[in-house]
Tab-separated table of C-alpha atoms and ligand atoms in Angstrom:
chain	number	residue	atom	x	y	z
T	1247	UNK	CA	82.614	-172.205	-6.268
T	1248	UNK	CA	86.128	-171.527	-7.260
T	1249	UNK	CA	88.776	-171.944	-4.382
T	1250	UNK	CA	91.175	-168.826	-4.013
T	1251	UNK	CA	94.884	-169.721	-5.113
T	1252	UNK	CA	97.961	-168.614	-2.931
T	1253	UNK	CA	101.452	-169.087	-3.889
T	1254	UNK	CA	103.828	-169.748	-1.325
T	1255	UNK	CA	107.594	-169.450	-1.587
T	1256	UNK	CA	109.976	-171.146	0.836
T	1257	UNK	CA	106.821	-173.896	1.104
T	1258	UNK	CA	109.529	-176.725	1.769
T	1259	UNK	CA	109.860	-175.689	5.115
T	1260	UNK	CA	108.865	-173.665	8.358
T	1261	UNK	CA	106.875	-171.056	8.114
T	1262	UNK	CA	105.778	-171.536	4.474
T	1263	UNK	CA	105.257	-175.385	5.040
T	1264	UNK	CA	102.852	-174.395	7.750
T	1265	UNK	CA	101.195	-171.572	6.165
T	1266	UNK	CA	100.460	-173.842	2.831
T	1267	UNK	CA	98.989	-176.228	4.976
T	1268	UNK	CA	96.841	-173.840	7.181
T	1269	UNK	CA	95.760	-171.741	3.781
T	1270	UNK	CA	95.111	-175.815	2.150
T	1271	UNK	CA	92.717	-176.260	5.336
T	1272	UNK	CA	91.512	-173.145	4.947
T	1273	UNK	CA	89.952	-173.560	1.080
T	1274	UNK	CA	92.991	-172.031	-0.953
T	1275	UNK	CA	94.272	-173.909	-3.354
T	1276	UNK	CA	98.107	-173.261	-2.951
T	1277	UNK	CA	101.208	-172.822	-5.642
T	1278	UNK	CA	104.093	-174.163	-4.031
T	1279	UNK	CA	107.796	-173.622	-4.657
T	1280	UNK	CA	111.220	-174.122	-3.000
T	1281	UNK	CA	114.318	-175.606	-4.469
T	1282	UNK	CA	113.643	-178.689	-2.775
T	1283	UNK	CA	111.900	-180.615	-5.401
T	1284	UNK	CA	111.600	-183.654	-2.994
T	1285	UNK	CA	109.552	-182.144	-0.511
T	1286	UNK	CA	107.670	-180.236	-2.420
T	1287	UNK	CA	106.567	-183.287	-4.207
T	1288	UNK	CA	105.529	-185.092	-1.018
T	1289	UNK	CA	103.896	-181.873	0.191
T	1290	UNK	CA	101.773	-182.083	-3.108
T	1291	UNK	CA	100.852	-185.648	-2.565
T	1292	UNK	CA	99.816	-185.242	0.918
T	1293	UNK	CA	97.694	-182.188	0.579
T	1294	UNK	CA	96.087	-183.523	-2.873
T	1295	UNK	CA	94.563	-186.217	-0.821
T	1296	UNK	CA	92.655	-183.880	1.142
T	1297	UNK	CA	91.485	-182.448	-2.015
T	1298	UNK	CA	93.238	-179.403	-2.265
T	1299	UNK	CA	94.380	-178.543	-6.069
T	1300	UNK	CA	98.155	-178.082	-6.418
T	1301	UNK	CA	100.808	-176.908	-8.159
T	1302	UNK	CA	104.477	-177.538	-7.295
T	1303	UNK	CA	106.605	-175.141	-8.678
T	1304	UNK	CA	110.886	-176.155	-8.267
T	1305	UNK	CA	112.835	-172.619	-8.139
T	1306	UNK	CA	115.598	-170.702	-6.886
T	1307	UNK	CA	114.228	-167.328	-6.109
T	1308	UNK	CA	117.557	-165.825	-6.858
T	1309	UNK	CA	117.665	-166.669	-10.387
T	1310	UNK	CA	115.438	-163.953	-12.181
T	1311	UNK	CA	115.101	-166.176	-15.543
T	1312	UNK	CA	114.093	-169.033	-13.171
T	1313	UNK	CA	110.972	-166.443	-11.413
T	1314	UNK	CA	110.083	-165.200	-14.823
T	1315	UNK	CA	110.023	-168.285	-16.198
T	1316	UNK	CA	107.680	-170.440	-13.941
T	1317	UNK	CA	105.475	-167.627	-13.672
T	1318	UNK	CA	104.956	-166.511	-17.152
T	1319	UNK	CA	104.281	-170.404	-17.570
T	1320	UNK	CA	101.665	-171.033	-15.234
T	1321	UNK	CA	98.576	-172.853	-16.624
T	1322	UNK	CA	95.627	-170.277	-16.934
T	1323	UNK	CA	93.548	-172.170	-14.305
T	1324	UNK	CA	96.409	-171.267	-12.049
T	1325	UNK	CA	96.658	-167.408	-13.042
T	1326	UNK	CA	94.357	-165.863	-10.755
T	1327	UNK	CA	96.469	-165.492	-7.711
T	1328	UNK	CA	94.927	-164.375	-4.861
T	1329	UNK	CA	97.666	-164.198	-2.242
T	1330	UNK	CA	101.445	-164.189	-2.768
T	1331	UNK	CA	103.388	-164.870	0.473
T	1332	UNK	CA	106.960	-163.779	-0.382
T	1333	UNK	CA	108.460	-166.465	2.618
T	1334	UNK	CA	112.107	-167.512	1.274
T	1335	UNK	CA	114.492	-166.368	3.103
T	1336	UNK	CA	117.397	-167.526	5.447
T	1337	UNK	CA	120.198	-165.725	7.378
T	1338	UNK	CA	123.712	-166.851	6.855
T	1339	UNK	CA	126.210	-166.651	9.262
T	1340	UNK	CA	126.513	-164.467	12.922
T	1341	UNK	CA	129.339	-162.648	12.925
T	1342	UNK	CA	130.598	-158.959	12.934
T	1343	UNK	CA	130.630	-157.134	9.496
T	1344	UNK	CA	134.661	-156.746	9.240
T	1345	UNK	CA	134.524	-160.720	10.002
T	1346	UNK	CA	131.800	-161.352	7.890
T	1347	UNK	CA	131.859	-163.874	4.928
T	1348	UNK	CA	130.572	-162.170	1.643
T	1349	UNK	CA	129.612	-165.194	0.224
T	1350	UNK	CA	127.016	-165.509	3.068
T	1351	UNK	CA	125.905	-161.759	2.311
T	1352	UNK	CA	125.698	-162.167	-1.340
T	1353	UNK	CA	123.184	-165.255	-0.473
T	1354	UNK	CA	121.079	-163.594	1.877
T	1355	UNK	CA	120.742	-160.278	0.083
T	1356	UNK	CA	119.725	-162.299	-3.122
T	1357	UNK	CA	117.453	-164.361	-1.613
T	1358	UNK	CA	115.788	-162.136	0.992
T	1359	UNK	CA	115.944	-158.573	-0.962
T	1360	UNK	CA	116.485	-159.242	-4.849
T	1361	UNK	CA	114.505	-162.709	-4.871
T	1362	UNK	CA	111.289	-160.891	-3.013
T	1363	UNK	CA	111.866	-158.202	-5.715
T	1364	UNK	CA	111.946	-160.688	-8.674
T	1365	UNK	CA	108.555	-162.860	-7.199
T	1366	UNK	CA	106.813	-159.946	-6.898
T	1367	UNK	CA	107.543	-158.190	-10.190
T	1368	UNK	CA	106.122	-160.944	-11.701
T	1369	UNK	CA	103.205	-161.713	-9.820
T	1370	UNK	CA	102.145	-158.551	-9.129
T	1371	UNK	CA	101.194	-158.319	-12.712
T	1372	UNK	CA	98.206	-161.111	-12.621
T	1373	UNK	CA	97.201	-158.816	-9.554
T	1374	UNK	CA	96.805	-155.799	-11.488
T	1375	UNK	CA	95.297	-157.443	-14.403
T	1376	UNK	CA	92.196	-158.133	-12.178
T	1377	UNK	CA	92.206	-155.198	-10.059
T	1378	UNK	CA	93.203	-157.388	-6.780
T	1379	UNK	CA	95.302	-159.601	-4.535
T	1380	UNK	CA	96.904	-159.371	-1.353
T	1381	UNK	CA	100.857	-159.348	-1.083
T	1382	UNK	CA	102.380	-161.093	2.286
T	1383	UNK	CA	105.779	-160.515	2.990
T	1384	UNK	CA	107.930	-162.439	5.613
T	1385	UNK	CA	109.751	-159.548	7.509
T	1386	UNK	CA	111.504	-160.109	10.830
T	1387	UNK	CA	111.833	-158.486	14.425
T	1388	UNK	CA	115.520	-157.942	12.182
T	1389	UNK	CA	113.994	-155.542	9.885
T	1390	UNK	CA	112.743	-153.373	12.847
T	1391	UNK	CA	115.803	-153.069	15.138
T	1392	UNK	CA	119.164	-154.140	14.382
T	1393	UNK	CA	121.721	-156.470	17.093
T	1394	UNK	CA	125.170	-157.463	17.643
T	1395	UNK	CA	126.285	-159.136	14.505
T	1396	UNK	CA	123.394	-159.380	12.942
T	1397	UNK	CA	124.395	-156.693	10.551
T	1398	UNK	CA	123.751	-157.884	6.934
T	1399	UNK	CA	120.818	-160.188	7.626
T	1400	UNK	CA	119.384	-157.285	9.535
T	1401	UNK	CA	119.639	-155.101	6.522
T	1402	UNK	CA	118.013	-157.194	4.396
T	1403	UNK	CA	115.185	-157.091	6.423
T	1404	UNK	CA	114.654	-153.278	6.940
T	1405	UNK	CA	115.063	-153.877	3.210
T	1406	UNK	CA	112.112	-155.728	3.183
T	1407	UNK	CA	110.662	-153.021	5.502
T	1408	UNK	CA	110.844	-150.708	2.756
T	1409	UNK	CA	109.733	-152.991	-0.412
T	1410	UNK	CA	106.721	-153.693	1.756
T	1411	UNK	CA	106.143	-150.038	2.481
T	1412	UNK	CA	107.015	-148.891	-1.146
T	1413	UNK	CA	104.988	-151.343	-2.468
T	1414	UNK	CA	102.079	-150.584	-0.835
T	1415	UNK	CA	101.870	-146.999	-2.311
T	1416	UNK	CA	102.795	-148.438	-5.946
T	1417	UNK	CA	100.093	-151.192	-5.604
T	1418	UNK	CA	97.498	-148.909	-3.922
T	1419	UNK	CA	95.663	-148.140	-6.956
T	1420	UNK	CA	95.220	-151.614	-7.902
T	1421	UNK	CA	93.564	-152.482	-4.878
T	1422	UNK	CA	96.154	-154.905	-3.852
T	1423	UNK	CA	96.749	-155.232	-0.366
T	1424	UNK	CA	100.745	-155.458	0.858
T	1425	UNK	CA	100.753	-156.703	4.794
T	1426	UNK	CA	104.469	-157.380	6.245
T	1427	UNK	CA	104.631	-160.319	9.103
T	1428	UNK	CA	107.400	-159.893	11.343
T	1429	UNK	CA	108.329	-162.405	13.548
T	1430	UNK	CA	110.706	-163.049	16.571
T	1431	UNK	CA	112.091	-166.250	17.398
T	1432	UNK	CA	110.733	-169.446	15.422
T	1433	UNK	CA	111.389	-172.937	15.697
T	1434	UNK	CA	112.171	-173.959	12.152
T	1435	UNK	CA	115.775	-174.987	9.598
T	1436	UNK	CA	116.663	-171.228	9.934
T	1437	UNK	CA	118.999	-171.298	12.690
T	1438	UNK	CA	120.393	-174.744	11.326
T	1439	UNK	CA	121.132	-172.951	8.357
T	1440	UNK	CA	122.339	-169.813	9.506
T	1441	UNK	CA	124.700	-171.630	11.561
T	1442	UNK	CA	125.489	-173.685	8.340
T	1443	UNK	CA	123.959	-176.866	9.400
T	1444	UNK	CA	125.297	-176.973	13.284
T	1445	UNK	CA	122.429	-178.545	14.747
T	1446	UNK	CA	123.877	-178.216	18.325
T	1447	UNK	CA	124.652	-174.918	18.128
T	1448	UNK	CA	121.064	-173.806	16.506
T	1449	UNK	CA	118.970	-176.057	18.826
T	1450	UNK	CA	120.780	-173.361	22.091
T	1451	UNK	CA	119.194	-170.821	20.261
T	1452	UNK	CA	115.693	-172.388	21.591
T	1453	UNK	CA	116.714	-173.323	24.879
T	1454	UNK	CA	115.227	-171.602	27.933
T	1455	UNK	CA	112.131	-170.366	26.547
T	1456	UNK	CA	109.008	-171.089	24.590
T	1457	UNK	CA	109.799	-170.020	21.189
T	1458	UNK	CA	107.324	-169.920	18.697
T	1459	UNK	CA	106.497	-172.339	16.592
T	1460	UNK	CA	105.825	-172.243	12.292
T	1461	UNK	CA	102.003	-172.652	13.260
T	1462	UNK	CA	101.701	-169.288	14.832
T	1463	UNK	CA	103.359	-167.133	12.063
T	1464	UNK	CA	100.477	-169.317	9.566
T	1465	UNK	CA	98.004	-168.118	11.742
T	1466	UNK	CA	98.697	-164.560	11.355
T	1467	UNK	CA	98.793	-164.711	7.929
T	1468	UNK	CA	95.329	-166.635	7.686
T	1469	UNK	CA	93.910	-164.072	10.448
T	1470	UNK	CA	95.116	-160.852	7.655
T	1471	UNK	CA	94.108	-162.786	4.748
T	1472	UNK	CA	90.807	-163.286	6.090
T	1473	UNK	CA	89.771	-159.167	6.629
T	1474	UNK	CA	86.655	-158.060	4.893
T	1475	UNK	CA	87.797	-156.230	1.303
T	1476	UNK	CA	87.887	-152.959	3.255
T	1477	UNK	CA	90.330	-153.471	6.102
T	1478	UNK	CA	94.216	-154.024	5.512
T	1479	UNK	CA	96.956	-154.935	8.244
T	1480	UNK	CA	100.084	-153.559	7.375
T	1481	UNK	CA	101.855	-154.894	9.862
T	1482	UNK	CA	102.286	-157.450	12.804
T	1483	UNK	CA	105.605	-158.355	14.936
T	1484	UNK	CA	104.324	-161.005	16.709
T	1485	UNK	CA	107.007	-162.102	19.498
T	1486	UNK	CA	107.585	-164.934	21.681
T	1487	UNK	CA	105.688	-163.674	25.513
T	1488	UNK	CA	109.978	-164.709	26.160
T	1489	UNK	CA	110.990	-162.402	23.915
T	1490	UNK	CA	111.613	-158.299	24.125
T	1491	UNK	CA	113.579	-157.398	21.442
T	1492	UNK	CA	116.002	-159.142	18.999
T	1493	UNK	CA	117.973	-160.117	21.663
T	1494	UNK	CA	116.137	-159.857	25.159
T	1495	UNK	CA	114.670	-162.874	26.393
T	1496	UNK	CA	113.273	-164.131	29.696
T	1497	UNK	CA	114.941	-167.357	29.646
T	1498	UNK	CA	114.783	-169.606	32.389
T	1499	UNK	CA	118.569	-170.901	33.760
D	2119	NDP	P1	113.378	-172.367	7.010
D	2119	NDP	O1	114.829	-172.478	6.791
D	2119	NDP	O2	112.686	-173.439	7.764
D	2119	NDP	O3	112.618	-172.155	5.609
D	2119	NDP	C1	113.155	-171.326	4.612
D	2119	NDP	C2	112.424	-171.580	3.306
D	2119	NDP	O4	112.949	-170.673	2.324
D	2119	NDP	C3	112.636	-172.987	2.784
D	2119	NDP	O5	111.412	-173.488	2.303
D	2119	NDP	C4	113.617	-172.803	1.645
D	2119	NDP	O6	113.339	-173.741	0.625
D	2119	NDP	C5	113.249	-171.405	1.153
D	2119	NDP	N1	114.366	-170.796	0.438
D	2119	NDP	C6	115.559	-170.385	0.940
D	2119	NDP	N2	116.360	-169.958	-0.042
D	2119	NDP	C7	115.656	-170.089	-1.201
D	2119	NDP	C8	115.950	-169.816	-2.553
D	2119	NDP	N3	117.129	-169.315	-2.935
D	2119	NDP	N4	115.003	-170.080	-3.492
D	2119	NDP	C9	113.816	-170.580	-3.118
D	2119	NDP	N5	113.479	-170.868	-1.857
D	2119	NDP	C10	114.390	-170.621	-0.902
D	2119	NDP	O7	113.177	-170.962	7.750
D	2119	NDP	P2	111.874	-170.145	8.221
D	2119	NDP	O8	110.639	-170.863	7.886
D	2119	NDP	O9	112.109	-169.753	9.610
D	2119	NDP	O10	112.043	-168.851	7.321
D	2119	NDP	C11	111.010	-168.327	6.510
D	2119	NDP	C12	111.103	-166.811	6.503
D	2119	NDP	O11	110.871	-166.320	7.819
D	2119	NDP	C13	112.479	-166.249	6.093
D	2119	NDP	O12	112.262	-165.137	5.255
D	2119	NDP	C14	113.087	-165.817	7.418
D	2119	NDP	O13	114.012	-164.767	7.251
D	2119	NDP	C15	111.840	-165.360	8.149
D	2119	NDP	N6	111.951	-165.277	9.604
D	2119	NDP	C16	112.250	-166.383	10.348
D	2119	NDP	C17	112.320	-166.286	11.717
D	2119	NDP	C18	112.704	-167.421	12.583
D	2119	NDP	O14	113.028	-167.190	13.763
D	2119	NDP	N7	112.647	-168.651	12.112
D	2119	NDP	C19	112.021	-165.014	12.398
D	2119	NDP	C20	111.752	-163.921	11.517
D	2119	NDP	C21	111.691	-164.067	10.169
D	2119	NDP	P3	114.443	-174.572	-0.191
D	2119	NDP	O15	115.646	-174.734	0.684
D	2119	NDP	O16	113.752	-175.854	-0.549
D	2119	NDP	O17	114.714	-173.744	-1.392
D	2120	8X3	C1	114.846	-164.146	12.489
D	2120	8X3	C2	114.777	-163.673	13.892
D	2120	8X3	O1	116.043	-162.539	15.757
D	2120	8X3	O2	117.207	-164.283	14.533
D	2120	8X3	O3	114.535	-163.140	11.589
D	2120	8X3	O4	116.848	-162.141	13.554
D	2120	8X3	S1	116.301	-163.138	14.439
């Protein structure tokens, strides 16, 4: 029987790295992109030798050519996407907005907001084309309440609030599914490269607490996936137990 496809982006890391490898041991044969052509290659390799089919697909979400590009080139046994996870995404930077650094902004509003957009205008398409699909989109706890400093990143996740929302009515006609996962604290690069690659400072942002891990956020993602045809989530903030709100936590001294 034919294996359903899902294309991750972001796969090189964190949440998308462990989603591609819970969908691979799940059956799905999985598109995977990222900029980092390295990993993605040894991603490939590794998951190809437990016999899942793979395509590695090198991109900057933030160039639209780029998007249009490797999509309107996929091989036609790699068309029929089942399940887009729209997972790139970073914050950049932690400071207040009349601080802030506008190349950080520019980077995460093209990557989180217009990069989502461009993915998803393209695949959506091969959706419609056979009258399903399921779109997954990698919210945050950021795109539900907004905290000190967080300003810009923050907006680009309500923005993703939104697509998700506005995308569901657009797409509801084609039977496509559009779910939003929105987590709180995860152990993964993103803190490393908000904090532009100060490891010391990111790893404090864990301390104290049991954060959650990549794993969890892929098992979410299977678990909505896997509903019969009839039943959609449209949303999940799943939270550390440690954590109340963006920035509450129960952390031990
Ligand atoms: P990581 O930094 O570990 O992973 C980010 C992924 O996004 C990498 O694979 C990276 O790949 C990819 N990416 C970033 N920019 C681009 C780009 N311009 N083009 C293509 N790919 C890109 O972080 P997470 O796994 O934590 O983040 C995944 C998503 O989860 C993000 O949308 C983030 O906002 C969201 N999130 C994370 C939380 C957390 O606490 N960790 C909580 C809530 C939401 P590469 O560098 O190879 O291009
Ligand atoms: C990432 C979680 O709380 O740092 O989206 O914004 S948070």
């Amino acid at each position: 029987m034919k294996k359903k496809i899902a294309l991750i982006t972001g796969a090189t890391s964190g949440i998308g790295e462990a989603t591609t490898r819970r969908l691979a041991d799940n059956g799905f044969d999985v598109i995977i992109t990222g900029r980092r052509s390295d990993r993605l290659t040894n991603l490939k390799g590794e998951l190809e030798k437990n016999g899942t089919r793979v395509l590695d697909l090198c991109f900057d979400v933030r160039v639209e050519s780029e998007v249009k590009s490797a999509v309107e080139n996929l091989p036609d046994s790699w068309k029929d996407i089942d399940v887009l996870v729209n997972n790139a995404g970073l914050a950049a930077g932690l400071s207040a907005l009349q601080e802030g650094d506008t190349d950080d902004w520019n980077r995460m509003i093209d990557t989180n907001v217009k990069g989502l957009l461009y993915v998803t205008r393209y695949v959506s398409p091969l959706m419609i084309e056979r009258g399903k699909g399921h779109i997954i989109n990698i919210g945050s706890i950021a795109g539900k309440e907004v905290y000190p400093n967080g300003n810009v990143y923050c907006a680009t996740k309500h923005a993703v609030d939104a697509l998700t929302k506005g995308m569901r009515i657009d797409m509801l006609r084609h039977n496509i599914k559009v779910t939003q996962v929105c987590p709180g604290a995860v152990e993964t690069e993103f803190s490393v490269v908000r904090f532009h690659g100060d490891e010391v400072r990111a790893a404090k942002v864990y301390e104290g607490f049991d954060n959650l891990i990549a794993e969890d956020i892929a098992d979410c993602i299977l678990f909505a996936i896997s509903r019969p045809d009839h039943v959609n989530i449209n949303d999940m903030t799943v939270m550390p137990t440690a954590q109340a709100t963006g920035t509450i936590f129960n952390k031990k001294p």
